[in-house]
Short mmCIF file of C-alpha atoms in Angstrom, two decimals:
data_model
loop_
_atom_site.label_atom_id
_atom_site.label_comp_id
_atom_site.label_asym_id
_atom_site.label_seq_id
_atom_site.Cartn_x
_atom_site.Cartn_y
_atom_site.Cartn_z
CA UNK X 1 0.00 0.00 0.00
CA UNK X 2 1.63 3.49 -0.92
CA UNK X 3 1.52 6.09 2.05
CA UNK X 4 -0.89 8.09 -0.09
CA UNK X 5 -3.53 5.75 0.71
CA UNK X 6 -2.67 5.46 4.04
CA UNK X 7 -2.57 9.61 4.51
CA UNK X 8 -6.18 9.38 2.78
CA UNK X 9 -6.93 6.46 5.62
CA UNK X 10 -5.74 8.39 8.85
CA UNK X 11 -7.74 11.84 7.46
CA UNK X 12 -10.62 9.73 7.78
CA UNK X 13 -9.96 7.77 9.97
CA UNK X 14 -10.07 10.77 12.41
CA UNK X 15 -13.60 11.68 10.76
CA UNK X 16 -14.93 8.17 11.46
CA UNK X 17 -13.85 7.49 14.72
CA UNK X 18 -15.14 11.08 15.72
CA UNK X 19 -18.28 10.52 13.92
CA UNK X 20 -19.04 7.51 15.77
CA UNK X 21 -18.28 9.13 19.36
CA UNK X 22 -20.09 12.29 18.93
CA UNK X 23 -23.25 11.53 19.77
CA UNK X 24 -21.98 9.42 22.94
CA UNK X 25 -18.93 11.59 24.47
CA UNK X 26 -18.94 11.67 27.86
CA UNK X 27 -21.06 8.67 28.76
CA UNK X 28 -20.51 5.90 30.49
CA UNK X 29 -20.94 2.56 28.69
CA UNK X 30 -23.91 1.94 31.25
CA UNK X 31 -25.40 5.30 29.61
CA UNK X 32 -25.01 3.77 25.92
CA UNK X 33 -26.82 0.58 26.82
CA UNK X 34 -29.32 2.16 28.81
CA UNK X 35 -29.63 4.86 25.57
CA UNK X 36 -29.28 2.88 22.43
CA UNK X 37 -30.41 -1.13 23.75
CA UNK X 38 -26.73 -1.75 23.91
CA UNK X 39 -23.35 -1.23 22.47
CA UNK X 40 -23.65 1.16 19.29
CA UNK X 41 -22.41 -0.64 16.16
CA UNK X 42 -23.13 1.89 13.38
CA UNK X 43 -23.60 6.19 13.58
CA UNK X 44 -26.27 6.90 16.02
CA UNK X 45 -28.35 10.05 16.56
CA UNK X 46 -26.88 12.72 19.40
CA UNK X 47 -30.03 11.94 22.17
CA UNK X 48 -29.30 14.28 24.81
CA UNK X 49 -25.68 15.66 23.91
CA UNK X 50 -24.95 18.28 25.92
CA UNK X 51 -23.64 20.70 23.22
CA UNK X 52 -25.20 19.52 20.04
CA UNK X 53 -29.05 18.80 19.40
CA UNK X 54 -30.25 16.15 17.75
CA UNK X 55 -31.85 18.23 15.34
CA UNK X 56 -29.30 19.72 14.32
CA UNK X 57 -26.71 16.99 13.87
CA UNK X 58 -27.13 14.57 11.55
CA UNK X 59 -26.37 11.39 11.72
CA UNK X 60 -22.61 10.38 10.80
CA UNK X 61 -21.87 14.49 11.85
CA UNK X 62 -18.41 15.30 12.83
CA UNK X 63 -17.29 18.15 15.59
CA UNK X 64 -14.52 20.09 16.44
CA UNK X 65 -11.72 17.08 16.35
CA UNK X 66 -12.24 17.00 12.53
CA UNK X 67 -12.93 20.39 12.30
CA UNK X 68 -9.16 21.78 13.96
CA UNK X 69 -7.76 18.62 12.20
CA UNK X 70 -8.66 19.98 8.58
CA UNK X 71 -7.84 23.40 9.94
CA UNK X 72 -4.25 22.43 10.38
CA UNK X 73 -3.66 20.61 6.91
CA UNK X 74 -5.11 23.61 5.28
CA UNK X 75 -3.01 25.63 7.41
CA UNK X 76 0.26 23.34 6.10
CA UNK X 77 -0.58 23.53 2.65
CA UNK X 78 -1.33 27.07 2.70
CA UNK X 79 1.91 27.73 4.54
CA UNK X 80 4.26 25.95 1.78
CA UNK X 81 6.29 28.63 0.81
CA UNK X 82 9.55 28.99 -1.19
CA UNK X 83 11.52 28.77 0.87
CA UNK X 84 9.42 27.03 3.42
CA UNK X 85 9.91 28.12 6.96
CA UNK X 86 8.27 27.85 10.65
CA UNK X 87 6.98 31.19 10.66
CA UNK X 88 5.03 30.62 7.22
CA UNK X 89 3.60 27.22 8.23
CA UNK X 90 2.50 28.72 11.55
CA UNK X 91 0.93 31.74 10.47
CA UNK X 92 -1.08 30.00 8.33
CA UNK X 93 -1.99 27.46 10.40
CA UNK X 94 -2.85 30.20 12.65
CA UNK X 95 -5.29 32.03 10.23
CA UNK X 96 -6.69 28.37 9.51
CA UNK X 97 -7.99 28.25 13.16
CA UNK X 98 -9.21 32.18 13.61
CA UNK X 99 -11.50 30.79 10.21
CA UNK X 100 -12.53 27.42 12.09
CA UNK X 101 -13.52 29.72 15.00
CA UNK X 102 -15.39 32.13 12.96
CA UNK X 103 -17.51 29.39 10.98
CA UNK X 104 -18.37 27.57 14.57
CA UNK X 105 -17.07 27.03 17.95
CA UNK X 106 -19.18 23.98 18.90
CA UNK X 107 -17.75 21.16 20.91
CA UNK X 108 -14.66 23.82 21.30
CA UNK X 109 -12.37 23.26 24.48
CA UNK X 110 -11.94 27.01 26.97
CA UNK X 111 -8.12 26.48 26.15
CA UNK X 112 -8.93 26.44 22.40
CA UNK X 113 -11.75 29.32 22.52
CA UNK X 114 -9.51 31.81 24.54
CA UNK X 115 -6.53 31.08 22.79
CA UNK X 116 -7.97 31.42 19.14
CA UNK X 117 -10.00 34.67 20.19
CA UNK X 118 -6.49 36.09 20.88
CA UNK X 119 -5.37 35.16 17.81
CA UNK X 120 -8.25 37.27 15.96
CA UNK X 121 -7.87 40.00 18.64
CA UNK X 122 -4.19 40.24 16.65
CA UNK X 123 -2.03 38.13 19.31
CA UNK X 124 0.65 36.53 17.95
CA UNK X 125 1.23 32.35 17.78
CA UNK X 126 3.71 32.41 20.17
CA UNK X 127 1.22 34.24 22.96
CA UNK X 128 -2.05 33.59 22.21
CA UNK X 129 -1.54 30.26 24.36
CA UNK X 130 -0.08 31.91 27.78
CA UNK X 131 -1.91 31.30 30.57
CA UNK X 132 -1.36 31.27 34.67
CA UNK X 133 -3.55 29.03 35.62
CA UNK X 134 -1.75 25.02 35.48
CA UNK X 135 -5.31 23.59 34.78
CA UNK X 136 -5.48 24.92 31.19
CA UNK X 137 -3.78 23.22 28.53
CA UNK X 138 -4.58 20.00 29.69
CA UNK X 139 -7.16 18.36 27.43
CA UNK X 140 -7.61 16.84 24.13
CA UNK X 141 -6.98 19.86 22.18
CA UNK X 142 -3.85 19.24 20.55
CA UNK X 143 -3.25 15.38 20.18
CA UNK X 144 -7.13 15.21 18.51
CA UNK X 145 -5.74 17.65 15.87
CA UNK X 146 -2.38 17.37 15.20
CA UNK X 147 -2.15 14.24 12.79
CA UNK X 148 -1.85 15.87 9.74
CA UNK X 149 1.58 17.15 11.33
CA UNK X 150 2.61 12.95 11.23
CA UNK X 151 2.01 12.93 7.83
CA UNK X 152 4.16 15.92 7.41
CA UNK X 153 7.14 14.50 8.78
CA UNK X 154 6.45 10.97 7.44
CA UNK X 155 6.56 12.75 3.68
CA UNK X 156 10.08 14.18 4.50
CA UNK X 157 13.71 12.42 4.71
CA UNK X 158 14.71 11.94 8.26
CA UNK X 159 16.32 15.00 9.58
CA UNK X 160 14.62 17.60 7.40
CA UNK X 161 11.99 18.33 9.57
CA UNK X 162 9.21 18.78 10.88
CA UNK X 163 11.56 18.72 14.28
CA UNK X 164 9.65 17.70 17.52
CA UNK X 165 10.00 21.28 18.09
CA UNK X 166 7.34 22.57 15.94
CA UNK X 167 5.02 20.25 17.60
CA UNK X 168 5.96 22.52 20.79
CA UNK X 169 5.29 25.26 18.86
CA UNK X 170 2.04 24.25 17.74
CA UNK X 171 0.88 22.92 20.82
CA UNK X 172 1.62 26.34 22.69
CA UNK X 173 -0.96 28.06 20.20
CA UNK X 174 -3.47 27.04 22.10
CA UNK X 175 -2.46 25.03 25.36
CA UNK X 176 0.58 25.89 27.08
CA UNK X 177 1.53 23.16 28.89
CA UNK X 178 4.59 20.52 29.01
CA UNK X 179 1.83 17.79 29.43
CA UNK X 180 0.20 19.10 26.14
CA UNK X 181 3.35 19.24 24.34
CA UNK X 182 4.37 15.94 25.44
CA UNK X 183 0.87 14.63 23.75
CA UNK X 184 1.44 16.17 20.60
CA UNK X 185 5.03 14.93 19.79
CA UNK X 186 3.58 11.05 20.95
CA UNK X 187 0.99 11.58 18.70
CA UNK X 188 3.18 13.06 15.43
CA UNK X 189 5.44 10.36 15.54
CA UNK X 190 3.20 7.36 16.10
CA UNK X 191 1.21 8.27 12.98
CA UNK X 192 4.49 9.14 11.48
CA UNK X 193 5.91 5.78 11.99
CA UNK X 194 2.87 3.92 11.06
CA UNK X 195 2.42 5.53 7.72
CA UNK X 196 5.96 4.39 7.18
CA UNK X 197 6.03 1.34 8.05
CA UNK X 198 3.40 -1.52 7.27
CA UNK X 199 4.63 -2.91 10.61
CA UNK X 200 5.31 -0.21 13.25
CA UNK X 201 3.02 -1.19 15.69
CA UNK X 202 5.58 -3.66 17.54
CA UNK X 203 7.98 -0.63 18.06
CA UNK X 204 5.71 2.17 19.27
CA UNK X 205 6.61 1.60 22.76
CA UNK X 206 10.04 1.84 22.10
CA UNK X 207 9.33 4.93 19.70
CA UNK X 208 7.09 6.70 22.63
CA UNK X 209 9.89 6.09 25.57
CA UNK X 210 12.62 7.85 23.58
CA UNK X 211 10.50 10.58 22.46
CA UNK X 212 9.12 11.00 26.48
CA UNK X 213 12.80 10.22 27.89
CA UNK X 214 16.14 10.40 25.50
CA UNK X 215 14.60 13.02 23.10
CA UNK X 216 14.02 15.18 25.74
CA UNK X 217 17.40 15.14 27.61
CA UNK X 218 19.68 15.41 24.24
CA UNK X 219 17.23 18.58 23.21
CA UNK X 220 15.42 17.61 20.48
CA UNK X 221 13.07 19.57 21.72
CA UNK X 222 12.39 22.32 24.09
CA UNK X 223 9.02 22.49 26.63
CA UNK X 224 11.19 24.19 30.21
CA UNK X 225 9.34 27.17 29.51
CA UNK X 226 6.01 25.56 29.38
CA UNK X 227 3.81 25.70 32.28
CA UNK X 228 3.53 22.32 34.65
CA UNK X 229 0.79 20.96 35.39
CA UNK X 230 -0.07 18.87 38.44
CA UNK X 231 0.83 14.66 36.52
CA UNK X 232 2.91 13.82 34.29
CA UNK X 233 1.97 11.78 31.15
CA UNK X 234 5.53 10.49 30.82
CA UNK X 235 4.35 7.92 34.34
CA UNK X 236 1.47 6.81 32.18
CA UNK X 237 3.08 5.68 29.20
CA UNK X 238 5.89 3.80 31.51
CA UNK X 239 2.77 2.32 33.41
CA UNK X 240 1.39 1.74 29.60
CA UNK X 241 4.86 0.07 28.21
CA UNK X 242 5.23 -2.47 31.44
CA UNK X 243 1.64 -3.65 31.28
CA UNK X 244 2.13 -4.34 27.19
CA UNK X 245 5.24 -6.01 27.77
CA UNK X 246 4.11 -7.89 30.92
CA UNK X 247 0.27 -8.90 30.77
CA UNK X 248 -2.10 -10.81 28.21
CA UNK X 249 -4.34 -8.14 25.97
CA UNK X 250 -7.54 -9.02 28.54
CA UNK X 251 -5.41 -8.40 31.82
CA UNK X 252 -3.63 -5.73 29.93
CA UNK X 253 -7.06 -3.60 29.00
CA UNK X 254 -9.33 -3.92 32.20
CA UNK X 255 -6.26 -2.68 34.27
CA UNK X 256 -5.20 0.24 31.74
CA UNK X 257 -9.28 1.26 31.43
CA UNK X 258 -8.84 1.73 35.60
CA UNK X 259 -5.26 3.24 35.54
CA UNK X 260 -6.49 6.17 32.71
CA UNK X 261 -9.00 7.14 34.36
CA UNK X 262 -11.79 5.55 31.28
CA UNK X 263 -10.64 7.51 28.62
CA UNK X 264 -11.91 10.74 30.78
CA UNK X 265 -11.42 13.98 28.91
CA UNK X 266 -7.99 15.34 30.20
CA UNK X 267 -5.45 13.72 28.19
CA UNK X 268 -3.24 12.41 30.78
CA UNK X 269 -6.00 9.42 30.89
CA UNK X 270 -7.53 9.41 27.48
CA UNK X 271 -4.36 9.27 25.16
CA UNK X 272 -2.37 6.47 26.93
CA UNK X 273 -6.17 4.86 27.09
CA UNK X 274 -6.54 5.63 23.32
CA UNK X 275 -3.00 3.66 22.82
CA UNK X 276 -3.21 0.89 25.29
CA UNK X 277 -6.51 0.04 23.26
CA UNK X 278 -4.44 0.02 20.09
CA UNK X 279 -1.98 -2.09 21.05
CA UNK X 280 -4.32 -4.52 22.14
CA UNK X 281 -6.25 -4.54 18.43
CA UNK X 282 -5.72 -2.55 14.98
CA UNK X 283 -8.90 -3.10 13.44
CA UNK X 284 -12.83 -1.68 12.76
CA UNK X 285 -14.02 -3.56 15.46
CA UNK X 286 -11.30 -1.94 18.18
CA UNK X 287 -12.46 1.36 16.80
CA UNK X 288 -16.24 0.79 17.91
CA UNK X 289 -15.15 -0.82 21.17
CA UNK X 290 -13.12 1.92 22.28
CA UNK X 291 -16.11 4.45 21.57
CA UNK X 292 -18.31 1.86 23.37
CA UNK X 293 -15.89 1.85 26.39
CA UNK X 294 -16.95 5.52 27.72
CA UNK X 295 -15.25 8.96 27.92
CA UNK X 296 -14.23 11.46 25.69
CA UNK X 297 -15.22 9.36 23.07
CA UNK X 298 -15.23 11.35 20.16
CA UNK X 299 -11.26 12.81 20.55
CA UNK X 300 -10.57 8.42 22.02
CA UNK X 301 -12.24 7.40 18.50
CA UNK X 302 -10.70 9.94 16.64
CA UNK X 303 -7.45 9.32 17.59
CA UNK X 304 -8.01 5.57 17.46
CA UNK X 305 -9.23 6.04 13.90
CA UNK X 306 -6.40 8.26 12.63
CA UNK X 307 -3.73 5.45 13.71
CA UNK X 308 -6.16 2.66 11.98
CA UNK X 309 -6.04 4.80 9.02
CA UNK X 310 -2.38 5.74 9.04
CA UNK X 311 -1.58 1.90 9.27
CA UNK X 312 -4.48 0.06 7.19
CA UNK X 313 -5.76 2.99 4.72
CA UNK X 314 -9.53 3.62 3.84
CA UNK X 315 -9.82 -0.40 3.18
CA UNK X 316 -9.95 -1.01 6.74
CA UNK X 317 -13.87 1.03 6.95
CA UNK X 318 -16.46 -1.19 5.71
CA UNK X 319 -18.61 0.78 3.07
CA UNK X 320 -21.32 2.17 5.33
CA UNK X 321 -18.75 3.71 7.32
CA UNK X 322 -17.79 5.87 4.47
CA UNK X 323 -21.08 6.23 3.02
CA UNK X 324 -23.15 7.47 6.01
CA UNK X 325 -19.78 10.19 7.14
CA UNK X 326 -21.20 13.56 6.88
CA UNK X 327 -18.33 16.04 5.21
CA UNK X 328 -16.44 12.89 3.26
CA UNK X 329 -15.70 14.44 0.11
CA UNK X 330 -14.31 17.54 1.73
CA UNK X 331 -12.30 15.00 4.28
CA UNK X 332 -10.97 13.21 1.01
CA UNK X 333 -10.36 16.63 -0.78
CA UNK X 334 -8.17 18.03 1.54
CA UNK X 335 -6.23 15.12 2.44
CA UNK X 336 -5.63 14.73 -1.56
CA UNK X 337 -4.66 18.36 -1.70
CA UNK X 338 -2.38 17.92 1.39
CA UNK X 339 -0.70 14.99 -0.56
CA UNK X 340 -0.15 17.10 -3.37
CA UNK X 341 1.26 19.73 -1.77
CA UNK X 342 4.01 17.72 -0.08
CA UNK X 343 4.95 15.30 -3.01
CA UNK X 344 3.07 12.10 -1.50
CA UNK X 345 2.43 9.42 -3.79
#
């Protein structure tokens, strides 16, 4: 399979997994039963979401975790320049998100909001983020949107960039935090190394503990001047590589479900929960039983779905997956227009 497909795949991926969480984020998988007669199995209508009515949101609707994802290829391609450079990919990506924010805010994070109404009050990239207070910057924010910075450096020879740096960069746009930061160089990488290799999966542990640990300490990247915040996801993905390594997948996923927290909605829990549930299975059925499992499960299945993407392509979604997404052809558009731009065949 050629990594074009496979950029196609994680783009929607993302859509599909978010598409199939939407109407069910937040709940419990009591709630679901109790809801919809059981586990959900195909795109169900949003009964009782607390930001979106079921009126209007169709069926197969996406929200903001495919919204800020498009936002930031568009913001990459638009920020290609001769010669290319930091600045120009930012600032576009920048503009991308004060457009995102002008069309619709719904589902939107308070990190996201505040930081993206600086940026259209005329703040620059490198401020709009700052913040006091070591509870912001802690959600889903930037690992649910970053992917299409994976396929960037997955595109590129080894060395040219993009450096985990820019992921630092990009983070601090909107949530200034280490843990943040952190997130969004796991997440780069992982769907950099699966759409480069048919058979990453094996090594992502390895690939995560050098990012987290030796990356860090010989300066590939930069996040002292980032605010702390009160965990640190580096103890969840050692906690996540010793149970992989030690237990059976059953053992392995009813004790990572109670160590991260159920997938909650602050990404210290739901991104190792995302990736524990990866490990365990790469396939359709993983995708619904992670949204089935409870939490944040639109950013859980979103993320899930970009790395099913990134490693299987669009073959991996049977038909009525694709069929019943709401915003496909735009999905496939840009992803086609982001391969384009950066020379992936």
């Amino acid at each position: 399979m050629n990594m074009r497909s496979k950029v196609v795949g994680m783009f929607v991926g993302g859509g599909v997994g978010d598409a199939l969480g939407a109407p069910i984020e937040t709940w419990t998988p009591e709630k679901v039963a109790e809801v919809h007669g059981g586990p959900i199995t195909e795109y169900v209508p949003a009964i009782g979401h607390k930001w979106f009515k079921e009126d209007e949101f169709p069926v197969g609707s996406t929200t903001d975790d495919t919204q800020l994802t498009l936002a930031t290829a568009k913001g990459l391609i638009a920020g290609d320049k001769d010669p290319p450079s930091i600045e120009s990919y930012m600032d576009a990506i920048a503009q991308e998100h004060c457009a995102a924010m002008t069309a619709s805010t719904a589902g939107w994070g308070g990190s996201t909001k505040e930081a993206i109404r600086r940026l259209q009050n005329n703040v620059h990239w490198r401020e709009s983020g700052k913040t006091n207070n070591p509870h912001r910057g802690t959600g889903n924010g930037v690992p649910m949107k970053i992917a299409p910075l994976g396929a960037w450096y997955a595109s590129l020879t080894p060395g040219d960039g993009p450096d985990a740096q820019f992921c630092v960069l990009y983070s601090a746009m909107t949530h200034y935090s280490k843990m943040s930061a952190l997130a969004g160089i796991l997440h780069t990488f992982a769907i950099g190394s699966l759409l480069r290799e048919q058979q990453a999966v094996e090594n992502l542990i390895d690939t995560w503990l050098a990012i987290l640990y030796t990356m860090g300490e010989e300066k590939y990247y930069d996040i002292d001047h980032l605010n702390d915040s009160d965990d640190d996801i580096r103890t969840q993905f050692s906690a996540l590589s010793g149970h992989y390594t030690t237990n059976n997948s059953q053992v392995r996923t009813e004790i990572t479900d109670r160590i991260f927290g159920d997938g909650s909605c602050y990404v210290f829990h739901s991104m190792p929960f995302t990736y524990a549930r990866f490990l365990k299975e790469q396939s359709f059925q993983g995708l619904l039983d992670i949204v089935n499992a409870g939490g944040d499960t639109d950013t859980n299945g979103s993320m899930y779905g970009q790395l099913l993407g990134a490693l299987h392509g669009t073959e991996v979604f049977p038909d009525w997956v694709i069929e019943g997404l709401v915003g496909y052809d735009e999905i496939v558009e840009t992803a086609e227009r982001f391969c384009d731009t950066f020379g992936i065949e």
